[in-house]
Amino acid sequence: MATSSMMIPDLGGAENVEVIEVCVAVGDTVNEGDSIVVVETDKASMEIPASSAGVIKSIALKEGDTCSLGDLMVEIEGESESAPSVDKKQSVLETEVAPEVSAPELSAEPAVSAQVVSEQLALVPDLGGSTDVEVIEISIKVGDEIAEGDSLIVLETDKASMEIPAVFSGTVVDVKVKEGAKVNVGDTIAVLTTKASPIIAQVAAITQPKSDVAAAAVVADSTAPMDKALESESAVAGVIASGVSHAGPAVRMLARELGVDLTKVAATGPKQRVLKEDIQAFVKQKLQAPAATAAQGHGIELPPTIDFSQFGAIDTIKMSKIQRITAQNMTRSWLNVPHVTQFDHADITELEIFRKGLKAEAEQKGTKVTPLPFMLKACAMALRQFPQFNVSLDNDGEHIIQKHYLNIGIAVDTPAGLMVPVIRDVDKKSIWELSEEVIAMGAKAKNKKLMPADMQGGCFTISSLGSIGGTAFTPIVNAPEVAILGVSKALMQPHWNGSEFEPRLMMPLSLSYDHRAVNGADAARFTSFLAKVLGDIRHLVM
Ligand code: CAO
């Protein structure tokens, strides 16, 4: 067993290069090719692999150090006969090329020291989340000399057309897109030849096993937002570092093992390098995501997060707990329940005459009677008549739970958010009792005095916007209930009585129902029944 020194190899002429990652610890067993350190110049980051297998005995560099050709990297005890020497070019630089690019072949020739021509790909940048965007114009052709900032192509989304500028200069040798084609972030627009600096040439020479991989290894930073005008140097850095993101091979290996797309990982390392911790955080967030997305909507992608302040002044206001719960409940209902809404009108002309006639008596009793208690009573009757509306679907997908009680919730809009207190045993209560209870529950809701029990046990819900206005709306079923009645403002309308038009007070009804539990014909029967009962409230005593 011999102990040998492993040195920093030729870094393409670069000196005082920063060590950004030490990939080994004393005592580690490494194989030939395993990364020892990662260094980064202002143009590239590179791994310096072990030139032979062995056990690390000491490490001469730490993160943040600078190093140059010939500096001691590590001492390693292994089977190699002699210490690798820089002059023998036994160390191999491996740049952070895309994982698909195979291990480089050793070039026996010294690194290229003059400027050389290399091919680079001009890629479609981040399109602000748009996908399959149409190319409406090609602004370049083979042979064109283009400068950084020149327009390559013009794209058009359904919202805007945009020019895609070159982020580096060069000569067009191939145009990869056609007018009318649909492109996405990362797609190749064109292949350009550019004059690369020595270090690029060095890296390219070492890392390109085949000439046709050259372009793949030398790709522009596809993650650059389109509005980010990269300076040529940083564009080149992107070119060298990776086709997709900055990360060391160990990190890339971890990403590959976990099936993580590095371009999706937020980098927190120096110079926006993706660290192992970033991948771990990404995976953790993804593992936690199902719970969140379930609440958000069965894994359906959320709308894009937009910085609205770029369009004008904004405030970000914390939602109340009730608003958050309501949002979750609404989303859950909307996504779980196949909704249909049945519209109808009830002629409440006579009901209103009767109701107004109760005014004096109501005042005497210290209460007030609105159309709502009549609606409650009529709905209880309709639920009795059509029991398929007084059910909940078992989550096992195989059973329906039939309810034999008649509790009805009333939606109450309060400053804190929407609440639905439940009026129990509506069928057993008088209009007077219901009036008092509606007023009491409405007040409790507005004064934040409702107890959880006040909001439980509903069979059906009424959402009345009658005191406000509107002609109809489509309420969302308050699942696990299977139907909800929306009531809009009653208006005097001409009604054909068979021989002439007469003015009648017509109240719009909007019945949303869960089409798994209720069919359309029953919904039409339900609203017709309601219209009949409200049209002649003598039915309420039948
Ligand atoms: N058509 C025409 N007028 C109607 C009506 C209708 N469909 N429904 C109610 N009105 C009238 C009432 O008769 C009353 O007028 P009068 O005082 O002249 O009789 C007026 O509108 C106000 O009624 P109200 O809102 O005080 O009483 P309500 O029984 O209709 O509603 C409750 C009770 C608790 C819902 C109510 O206190 C409330 O908060 N209303 C606001 C609306 C609301 O929040 N709706 C829930 C929507 S959230 O989905």
Short mmCIF file of C-alpha atoms and ligand atoms in Angstrom, two decimals, residues 330 348 352 355-356 359 368-373 375 410-414 418-419 421 438-439 441-443 445-446 462-468 473 475 484 487-491 505-508, ligand 1:
data_model
loop_
_atom_site.label_atom_id
_atom_site.label_comp_id
_atom_site.label_asym_id
_atom_site.label_seq_id
_atom_site.Cartn_x
_atom_site.Cartn_y
_atom_site.Cartn_z
CA MET A 330 -65.87 24.98 -1.98
CA ILE A 348 -95.11 34.28 -4.68
CA GLU A 352 -96.31 38.05 -0.28
CA ARG A 355 -96.71 37.60 4.53
CA LYS A 356 -97.25 41.34 4.52
CA LYS A 359 -96.52 42.35 9.66
CA LYS A 368 -90.24 39.78 11.43
CA VAL A 369 -91.34 37.31 8.77
CA THR A 370 -89.44 37.23 5.46
CA PRO A 371 -89.99 34.82 2.57
CA LEU A 372 -87.20 32.61 3.94
CA PRO A 373 -89.22 30.71 6.59
CA MET A 375 -88.85 28.63 1.70
CA ILE A 410 -79.11 28.76 5.69
CA ALA A 411 -76.11 30.49 4.15
CA VAL A 412 -75.27 33.70 5.99
CA ASP A 413 -72.77 36.18 4.64
CA THR A 414 -70.83 37.77 7.50
CA LEU A 418 -69.69 32.62 4.83
CA MET A 419 -71.35 30.54 7.55
CA PRO A 421 -76.12 27.62 10.58
CA VAL A 438 -83.57 32.39 11.23
CA ILE A 439 -83.18 35.82 12.82
CA MET A 441 -79.06 32.21 13.78
CA GLY A 442 -78.34 35.10 11.40
CA ALA A 443 -77.44 37.32 14.37
CA ALA A 445 -73.43 34.13 12.72
CA LYS A 446 -72.78 37.84 12.31
CA ILE A 462 -80.74 27.43 1.16
CA SER A 463 -78.63 30.31 -0.05
CA SER A 464 -80.87 33.36 -0.33
CA LEU A 465 -79.62 36.41 -2.18
CA GLY A 466 -83.19 37.64 -2.47
CA SER A 467 -82.60 40.66 -0.27
CA ILE A 468 -79.72 41.75 -2.50
CA PHE A 473 -77.00 31.88 -9.82
CA PRO A 475 -74.75 27.68 -5.88
CA ILE A 484 -78.70 23.39 -2.46
CA VAL A 487 -83.01 32.02 -4.15
CA SER A 488 -82.79 35.29 -6.06
CA LYS A 489 -84.79 38.47 -5.79
CA ALA A 490 -88.49 38.21 -6.54
CA LEU A 491 -89.56 40.64 -9.25
CA LEU A 505 -94.30 38.48 -8.25
CA MET A 506 -91.92 35.81 -9.49
CA MET A 507 -89.12 34.45 -7.33
CA PRO A 508 -86.17 32.81 -9.15
N1 CAO B 1 -87.07 38.38 -2.99
C1 CAO B 1 -87.37 39.61 -2.64
N2 CAO B 1 -87.17 40.09 -1.42
C2 CAO B 1 -86.62 39.29 -0.50
C3 CAO B 1 -86.25 37.97 -0.81
C4 CAO B 1 -86.52 37.52 -2.11
N3 CAO B 1 -86.21 36.29 -2.50
N4 CAO B 1 -85.72 37.42 0.29
C5 CAO B 1 -85.72 38.35 1.25
N5 CAO B 1 -86.25 39.48 0.75
C6 CAO B 1 -86.49 40.72 1.47
C7 CAO B 1 -87.09 40.47 2.80
O1 CAO B 1 -88.47 40.29 2.69
C8 CAO B 1 -86.72 41.71 3.54
O2 CAO B 1 -87.53 42.77 3.12
P1 CAO B 1 -88.69 43.36 4.08
O3 CAO B 1 -87.97 43.77 5.31
O4 CAO B 1 -89.25 44.45 3.29
O5 CAO B 1 -89.59 42.24 4.29
C9 CAO B 1 -85.33 42.00 2.99
O6 CAO B 1 -85.23 41.30 1.76
C10 CAO B 1 -84.21 41.61 3.90
O7 CAO B 1 -84.33 40.26 4.28
P2 CAO B 1 -83.24 39.64 5.26
O8 CAO B 1 -82.00 39.42 4.52
O9 CAO B 1 -83.17 40.47 6.47
O10 CAO B 1 -83.87 38.29 5.70
P3 CAO B 1 -83.82 36.85 5.04
O11 CAO B 1 -84.75 36.07 5.85
O12 CAO B 1 -84.10 36.90 3.59
O13 CAO B 1 -82.35 36.34 5.23
C11 CAO B 1 -80.44 35.87 6.53
C12 CAO B 1 -81.90 35.86 6.48
C13 CAO B 1 -79.93 35.28 7.80
C14 CAO B 1 -79.88 35.08 5.32
C15 CAO B 1 -80.08 37.33 6.46
O14 CAO B 1 -80.02 37.86 7.75
C16 CAO B 1 -78.89 37.67 5.72
O15 CAO B 1 -77.80 37.62 6.21
N6 CAO B 1 -79.12 38.12 4.50
C17 CAO B 1 -78.07 38.60 3.66
C18 CAO B 1 -77.99 37.76 2.43
C19 CAO B 1 -77.10 36.57 2.66
O16 CAO B 1 -76.15 36.57 3.39
N7 CAO B 1 -77.31 35.51 1.93
C20 CAO B 1 -76.46 34.40 2.00
C21 CAO B 1 -75.71 34.42 0.78
S1 CAO B 1 -74.28 33.55 0.87
O17 CAO B 1 -74.37 32.42 -0.23
#
